[in-house]
Coordinates of C-alpha atoms in Angstrom, one line a residue:
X1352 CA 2.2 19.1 7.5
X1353 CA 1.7 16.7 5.0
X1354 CA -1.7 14.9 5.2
X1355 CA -2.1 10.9 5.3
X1356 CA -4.2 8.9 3.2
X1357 CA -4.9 5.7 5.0
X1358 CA -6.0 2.1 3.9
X1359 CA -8.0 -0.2 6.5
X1360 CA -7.7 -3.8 5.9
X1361 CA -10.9 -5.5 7.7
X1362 CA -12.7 -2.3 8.1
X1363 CA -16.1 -3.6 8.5
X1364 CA -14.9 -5.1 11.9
X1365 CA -14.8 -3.8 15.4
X1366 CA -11.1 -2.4 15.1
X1367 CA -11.7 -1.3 11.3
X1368 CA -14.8 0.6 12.4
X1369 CA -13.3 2.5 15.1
X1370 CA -10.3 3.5 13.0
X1371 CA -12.6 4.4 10.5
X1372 CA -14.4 6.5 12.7
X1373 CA -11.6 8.7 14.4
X1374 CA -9.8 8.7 11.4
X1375 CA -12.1 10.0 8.7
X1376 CA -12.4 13.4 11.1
X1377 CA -8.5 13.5 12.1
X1378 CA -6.9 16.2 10.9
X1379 CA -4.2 14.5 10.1
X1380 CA -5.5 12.5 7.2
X1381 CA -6.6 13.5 3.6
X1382 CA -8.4 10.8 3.2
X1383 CA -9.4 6.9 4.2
X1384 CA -10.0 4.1 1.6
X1385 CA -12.0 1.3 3.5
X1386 CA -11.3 -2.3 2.3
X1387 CA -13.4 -5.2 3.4
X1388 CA -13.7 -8.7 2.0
X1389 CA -16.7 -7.3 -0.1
X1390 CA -14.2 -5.6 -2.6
X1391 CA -10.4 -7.5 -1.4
X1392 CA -9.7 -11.0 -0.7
X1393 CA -7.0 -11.2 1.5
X1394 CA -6.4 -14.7 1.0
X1395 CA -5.9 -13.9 -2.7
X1396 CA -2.1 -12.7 -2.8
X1397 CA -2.6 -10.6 -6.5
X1398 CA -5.9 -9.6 -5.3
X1399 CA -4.2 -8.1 -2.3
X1400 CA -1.4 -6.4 -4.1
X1401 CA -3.7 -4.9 -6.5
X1402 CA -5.8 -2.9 -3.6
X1403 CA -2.4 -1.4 -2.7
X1404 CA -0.9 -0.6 -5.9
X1405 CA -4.7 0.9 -6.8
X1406 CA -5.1 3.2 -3.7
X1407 CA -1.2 4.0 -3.1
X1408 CA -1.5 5.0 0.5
X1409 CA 0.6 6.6 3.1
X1410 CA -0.8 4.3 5.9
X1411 CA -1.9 0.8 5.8
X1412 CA -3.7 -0.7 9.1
X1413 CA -4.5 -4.0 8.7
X1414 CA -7.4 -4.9 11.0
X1415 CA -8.6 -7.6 9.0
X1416 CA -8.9 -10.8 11.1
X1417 CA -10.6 -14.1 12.1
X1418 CA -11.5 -13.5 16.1
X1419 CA -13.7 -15.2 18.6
X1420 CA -13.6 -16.4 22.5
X1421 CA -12.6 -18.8 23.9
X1422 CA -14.9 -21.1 22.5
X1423 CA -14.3 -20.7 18.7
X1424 CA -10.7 -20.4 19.4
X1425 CA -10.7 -23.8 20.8
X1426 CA -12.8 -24.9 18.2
X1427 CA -11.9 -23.8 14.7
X1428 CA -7.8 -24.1 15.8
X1429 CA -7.5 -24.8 12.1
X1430 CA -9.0 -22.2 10.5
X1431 CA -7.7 -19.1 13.4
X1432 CA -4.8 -20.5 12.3
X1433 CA -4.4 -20.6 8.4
X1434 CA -7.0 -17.7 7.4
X1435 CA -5.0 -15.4 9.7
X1436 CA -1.6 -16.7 8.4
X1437 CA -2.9 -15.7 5.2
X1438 CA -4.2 -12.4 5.5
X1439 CA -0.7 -11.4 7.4
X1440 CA 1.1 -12.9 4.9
X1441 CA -0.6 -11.3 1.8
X1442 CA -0.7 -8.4 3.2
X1443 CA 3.2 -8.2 4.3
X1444 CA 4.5 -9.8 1.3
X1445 CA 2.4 -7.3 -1.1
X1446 CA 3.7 -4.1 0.6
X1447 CA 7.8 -5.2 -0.2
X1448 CA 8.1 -3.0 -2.9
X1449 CA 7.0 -0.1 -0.8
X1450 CA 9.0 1.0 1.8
X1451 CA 7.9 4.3 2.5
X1452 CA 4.3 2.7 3.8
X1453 CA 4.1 3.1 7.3
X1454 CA 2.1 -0.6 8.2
X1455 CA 0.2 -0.3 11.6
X1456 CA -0.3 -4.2 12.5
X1457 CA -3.2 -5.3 14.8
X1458 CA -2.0 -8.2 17.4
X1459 CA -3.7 -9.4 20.6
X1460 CA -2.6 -10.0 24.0
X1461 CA -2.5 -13.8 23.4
X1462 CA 0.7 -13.4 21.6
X1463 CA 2.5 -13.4 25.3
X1464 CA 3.3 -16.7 27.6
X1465 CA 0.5 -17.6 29.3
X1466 CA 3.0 -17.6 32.9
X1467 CA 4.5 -14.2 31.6
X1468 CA 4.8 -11.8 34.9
X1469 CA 1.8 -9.2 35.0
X1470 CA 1.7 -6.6 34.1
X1471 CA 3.0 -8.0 31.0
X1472 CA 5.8 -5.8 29.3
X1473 CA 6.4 -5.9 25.7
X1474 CA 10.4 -7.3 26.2
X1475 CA 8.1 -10.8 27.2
X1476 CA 7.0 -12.0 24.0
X1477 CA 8.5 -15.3 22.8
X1478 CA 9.8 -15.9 26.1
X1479 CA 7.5 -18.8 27.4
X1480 CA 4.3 -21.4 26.1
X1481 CA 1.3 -19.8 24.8
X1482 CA -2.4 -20.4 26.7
X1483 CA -3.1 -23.1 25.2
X1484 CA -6.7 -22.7 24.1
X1485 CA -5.9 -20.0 21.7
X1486 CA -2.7 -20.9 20.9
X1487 CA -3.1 -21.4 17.1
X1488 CA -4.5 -17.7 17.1
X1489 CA -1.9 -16.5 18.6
X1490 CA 0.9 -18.3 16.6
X1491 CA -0.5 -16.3 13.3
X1492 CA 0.1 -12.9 15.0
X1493 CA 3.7 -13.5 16.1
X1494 CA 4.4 -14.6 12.3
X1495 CA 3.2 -11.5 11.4
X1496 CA 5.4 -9.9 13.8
X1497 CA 8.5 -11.7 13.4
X1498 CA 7.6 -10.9 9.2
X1499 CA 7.1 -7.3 9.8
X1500 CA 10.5 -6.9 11.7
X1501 CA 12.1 -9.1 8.9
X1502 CA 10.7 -6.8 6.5
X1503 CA 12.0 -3.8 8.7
X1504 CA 15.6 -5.1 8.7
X1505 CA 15.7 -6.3 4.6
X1506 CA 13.7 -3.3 2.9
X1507 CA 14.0 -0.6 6.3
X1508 CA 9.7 -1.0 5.9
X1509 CA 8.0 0.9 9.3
X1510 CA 6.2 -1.8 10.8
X1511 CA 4.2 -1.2 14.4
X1512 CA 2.6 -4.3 15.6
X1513 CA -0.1 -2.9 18.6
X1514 CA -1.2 -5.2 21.2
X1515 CA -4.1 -4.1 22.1
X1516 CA -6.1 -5.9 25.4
X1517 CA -9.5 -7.5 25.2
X1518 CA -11.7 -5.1 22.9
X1519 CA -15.3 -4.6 23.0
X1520 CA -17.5 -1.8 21.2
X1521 CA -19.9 -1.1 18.5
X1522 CA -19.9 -3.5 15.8
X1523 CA -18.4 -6.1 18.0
X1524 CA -19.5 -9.9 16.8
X1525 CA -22.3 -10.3 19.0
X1526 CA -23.0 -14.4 19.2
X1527 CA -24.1 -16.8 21.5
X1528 CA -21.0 -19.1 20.6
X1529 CA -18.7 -17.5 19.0
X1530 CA -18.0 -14.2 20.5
X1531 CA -15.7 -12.5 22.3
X1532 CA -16.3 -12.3 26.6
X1533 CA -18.6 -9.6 26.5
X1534 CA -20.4 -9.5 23.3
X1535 CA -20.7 -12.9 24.1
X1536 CA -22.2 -12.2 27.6
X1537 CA -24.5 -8.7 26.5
X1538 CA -25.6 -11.2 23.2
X1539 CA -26.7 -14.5 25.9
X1540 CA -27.9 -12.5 29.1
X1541 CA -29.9 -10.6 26.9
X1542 CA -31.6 -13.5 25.5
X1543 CA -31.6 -15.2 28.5
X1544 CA -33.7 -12.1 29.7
X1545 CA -36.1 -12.4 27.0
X1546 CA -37.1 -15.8 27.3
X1547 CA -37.8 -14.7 31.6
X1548 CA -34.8 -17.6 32.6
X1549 CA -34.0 -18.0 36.4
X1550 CA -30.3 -19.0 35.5
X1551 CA -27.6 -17.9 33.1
X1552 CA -24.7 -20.2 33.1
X1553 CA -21.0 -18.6 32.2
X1554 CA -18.0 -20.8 31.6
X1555 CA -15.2 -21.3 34.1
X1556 CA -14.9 -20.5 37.9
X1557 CA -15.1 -16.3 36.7
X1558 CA -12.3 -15.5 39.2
X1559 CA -9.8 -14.5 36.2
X1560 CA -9.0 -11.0 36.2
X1561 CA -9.1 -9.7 32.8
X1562 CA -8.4 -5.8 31.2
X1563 CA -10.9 -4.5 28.9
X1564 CA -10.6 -1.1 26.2
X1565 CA -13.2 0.3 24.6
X1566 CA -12.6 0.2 20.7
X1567 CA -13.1 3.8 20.1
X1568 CA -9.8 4.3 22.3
X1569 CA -8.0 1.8 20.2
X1570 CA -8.7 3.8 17.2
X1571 CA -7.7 7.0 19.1
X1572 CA -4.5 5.5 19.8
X1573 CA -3.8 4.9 16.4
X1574 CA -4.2 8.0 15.2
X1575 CA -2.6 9.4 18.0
X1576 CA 0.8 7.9 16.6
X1577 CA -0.1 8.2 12.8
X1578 CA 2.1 10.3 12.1
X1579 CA 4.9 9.8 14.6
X1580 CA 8.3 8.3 14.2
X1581 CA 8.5 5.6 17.1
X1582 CA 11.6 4.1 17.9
X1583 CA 9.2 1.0 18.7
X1584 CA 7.7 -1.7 16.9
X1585 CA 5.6 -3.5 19.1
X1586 CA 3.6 -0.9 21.7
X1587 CA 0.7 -2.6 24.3
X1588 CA -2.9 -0.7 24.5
X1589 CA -4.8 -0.8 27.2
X1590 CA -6.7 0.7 29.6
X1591 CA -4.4 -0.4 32.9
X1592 CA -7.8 -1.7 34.7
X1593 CA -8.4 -4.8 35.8
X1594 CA -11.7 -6.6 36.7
X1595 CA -13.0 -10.5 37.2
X1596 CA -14.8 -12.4 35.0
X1597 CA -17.5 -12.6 37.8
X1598 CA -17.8 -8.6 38.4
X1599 CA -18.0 -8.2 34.7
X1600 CA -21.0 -10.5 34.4
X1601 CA -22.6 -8.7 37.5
X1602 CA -22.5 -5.1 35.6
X1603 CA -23.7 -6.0 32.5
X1604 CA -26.8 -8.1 34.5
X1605 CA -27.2 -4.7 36.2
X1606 CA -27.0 -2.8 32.9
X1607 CA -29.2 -5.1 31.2
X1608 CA -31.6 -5.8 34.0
X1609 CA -31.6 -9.5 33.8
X1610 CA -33.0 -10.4 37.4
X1611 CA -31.9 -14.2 37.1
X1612 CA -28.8 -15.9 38.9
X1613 CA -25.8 -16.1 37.7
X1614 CA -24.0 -19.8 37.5
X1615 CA -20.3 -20.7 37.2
X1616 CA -19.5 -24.0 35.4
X1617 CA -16.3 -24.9 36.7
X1618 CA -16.1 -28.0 34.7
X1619 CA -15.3 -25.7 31.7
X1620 CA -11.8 -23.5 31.1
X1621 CA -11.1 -20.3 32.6
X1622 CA -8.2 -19.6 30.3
X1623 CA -5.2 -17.4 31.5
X1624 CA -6.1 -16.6 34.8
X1625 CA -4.9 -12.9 34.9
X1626 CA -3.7 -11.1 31.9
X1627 CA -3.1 -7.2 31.9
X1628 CA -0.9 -5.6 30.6
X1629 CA 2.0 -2.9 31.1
X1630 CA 1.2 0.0 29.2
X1631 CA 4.2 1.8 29.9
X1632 CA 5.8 2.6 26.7
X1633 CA 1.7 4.1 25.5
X1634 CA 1.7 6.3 28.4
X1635 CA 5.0 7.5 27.9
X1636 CA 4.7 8.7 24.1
X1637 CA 1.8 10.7 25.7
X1638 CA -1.3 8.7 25.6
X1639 CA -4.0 7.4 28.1
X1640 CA -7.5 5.8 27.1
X1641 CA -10.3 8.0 27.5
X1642 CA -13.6 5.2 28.4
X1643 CA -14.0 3.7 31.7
X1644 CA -15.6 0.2 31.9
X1645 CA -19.4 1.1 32.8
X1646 CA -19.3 3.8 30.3
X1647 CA -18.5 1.4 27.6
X1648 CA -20.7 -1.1 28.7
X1649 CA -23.6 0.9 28.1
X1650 CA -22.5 2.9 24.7
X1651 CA -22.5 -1.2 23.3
X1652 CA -25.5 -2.3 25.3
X1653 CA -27.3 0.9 23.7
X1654 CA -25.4 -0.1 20.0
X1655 CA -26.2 -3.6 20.9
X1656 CA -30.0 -3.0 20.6
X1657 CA -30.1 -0.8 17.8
X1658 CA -28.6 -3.0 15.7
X1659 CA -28.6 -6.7 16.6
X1660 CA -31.9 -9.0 15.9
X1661 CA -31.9 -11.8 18.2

């Protein structure tokens, strides 16, 4: 078997990091060339194209991404819009003249209607209006979709777009603002712990049910199918587990031992109220994540403190 030599786009990040970590000890790969925006900028087309043509890889994966919550999403709609058109764009446009370069695209859930039926099957994107709050987000990942199955049918290019669910792990962007649900809520219970506060206050109602995956199992996943011909290019990964805004923000108070109350602002958006998704198609190509919730919870509590100064 021939080995791989793979190329990470955003590898510094939370999906770039776990890729990088399962797939520097894979068997299947000679060897992994991380890219970051230390040494590529992705919003530079020639500087893009250049990093490819350098490194010549069997594999690209192109985790390389603006992300937030809810917050920044609904905040910076300009800029989750444009800088992630950009890096898709580059990115897909550079690899044209190779079409023997497997591309494994990173999506998100938001790409589906926010009233899709749950679980939410793969046959339901474009079919209804996106949640509304991340909707500019969103519209820059099914670009890249719609570009990569473009480039599939004009150049025959492999393209696998992965929807993964809501990720959390190691090297996670831990903020009080801008942050995904729970780096967000480890990064503002914990301060809220430090500073000995009676109440932490978490936006919306926390009665939406949301589905979490470890990142580690992400980046399991993708070398799981690394060197697999897939008669699909767009695959959901998740973990098939469901859980409430409010339970989640109970377990990490228990894992962080904040003794304060907890307060919902309803005033403030809950977002889609339930989103999981069907992970049918993963489970039938063989594949099943391996973290529960609580175990990581801790593993990113424990990174959490070892490497984040408040």
């Amino acid at each position: 078997m021939k080995k791989l030599k793979v190329l990470i786009f955003g590898s510094r990040g939370l999906v770039g990091q776990a890729c990088t970590s399962i797939l520097s000890k894979s068997q299947k790969v000679s060897s992994v060339f991380t890219s970051s925006r230390e040494d590529t900028n992705l919003f530079d087309p020639y500087a893009t194209k250049k990093i490819i043509e350098q490194e010549k890889p069997n594999v690209i994966i192109n985790a390389a991404a603006k992300v937030g919550g809810i917050v920044a999403n609904n905040t910076q709609r300009v800029e989750f819009l444009t800088e992630n058109l950009k890096i898709n764009t580059n990115i897909l446009e550079a690899v044209i003249p190779y079409p023997e370069i497997k591309i494994i695209n990173l999506g998100s859930s938001c790409i589906y209607p926010l009233n899709a039926k749950n679980p939410i099957k793969e046959e339901y994107f474009m079919t209804g209006k996106l949640e509304p709050t991340n909707s500019p987000y969103a519209m820059a990942k099914i670009t890249a979709i719609e570009l990569g199955r473009s480039l599939n049918k004009q150049y025959g290019h492999n393209v696998i777009n992965l929807m993964p669910t809501n990720l959390y792990g190691p090297h996670d962007s831990f903020s009080e603002m801008d942050s995904h649900v729970i780096p967000g809520l480890i990064y503002r219970m914990n301060l809220s712990k430090s500073r000995n506060e009676d109440v932490f206050k978490i936006w919306g109602t926390g009665s939406p049910l949301r589905e979490f995956l470890y990142s580690e199992d992400l980046g399991d996943f993708i070398e799981f199918i690394i060197d697999k011909d897939l008669n699909y290019d767009l695959i959901n990964v998740g973990s098939g587990v469901e859980i409430s805004i409010k339970e989640l923000a109970e377990k990490i108070k228990q894992i962080i031992n904040y003794e304060g109350q907890l307060s919902f602002d309803s005033t403030k958006p809950d977002g889609n109220p339930r989103k999981l998704l069907d992970n049918t198609i993963a489970t039938e190509i063989g594949w099943k994540h391996k973290t529960d919730l609580n175990e990581g919870l801790n593993l990113s509590y424990k990174w959490f403190l070892n490497n984040i100064k408040m």
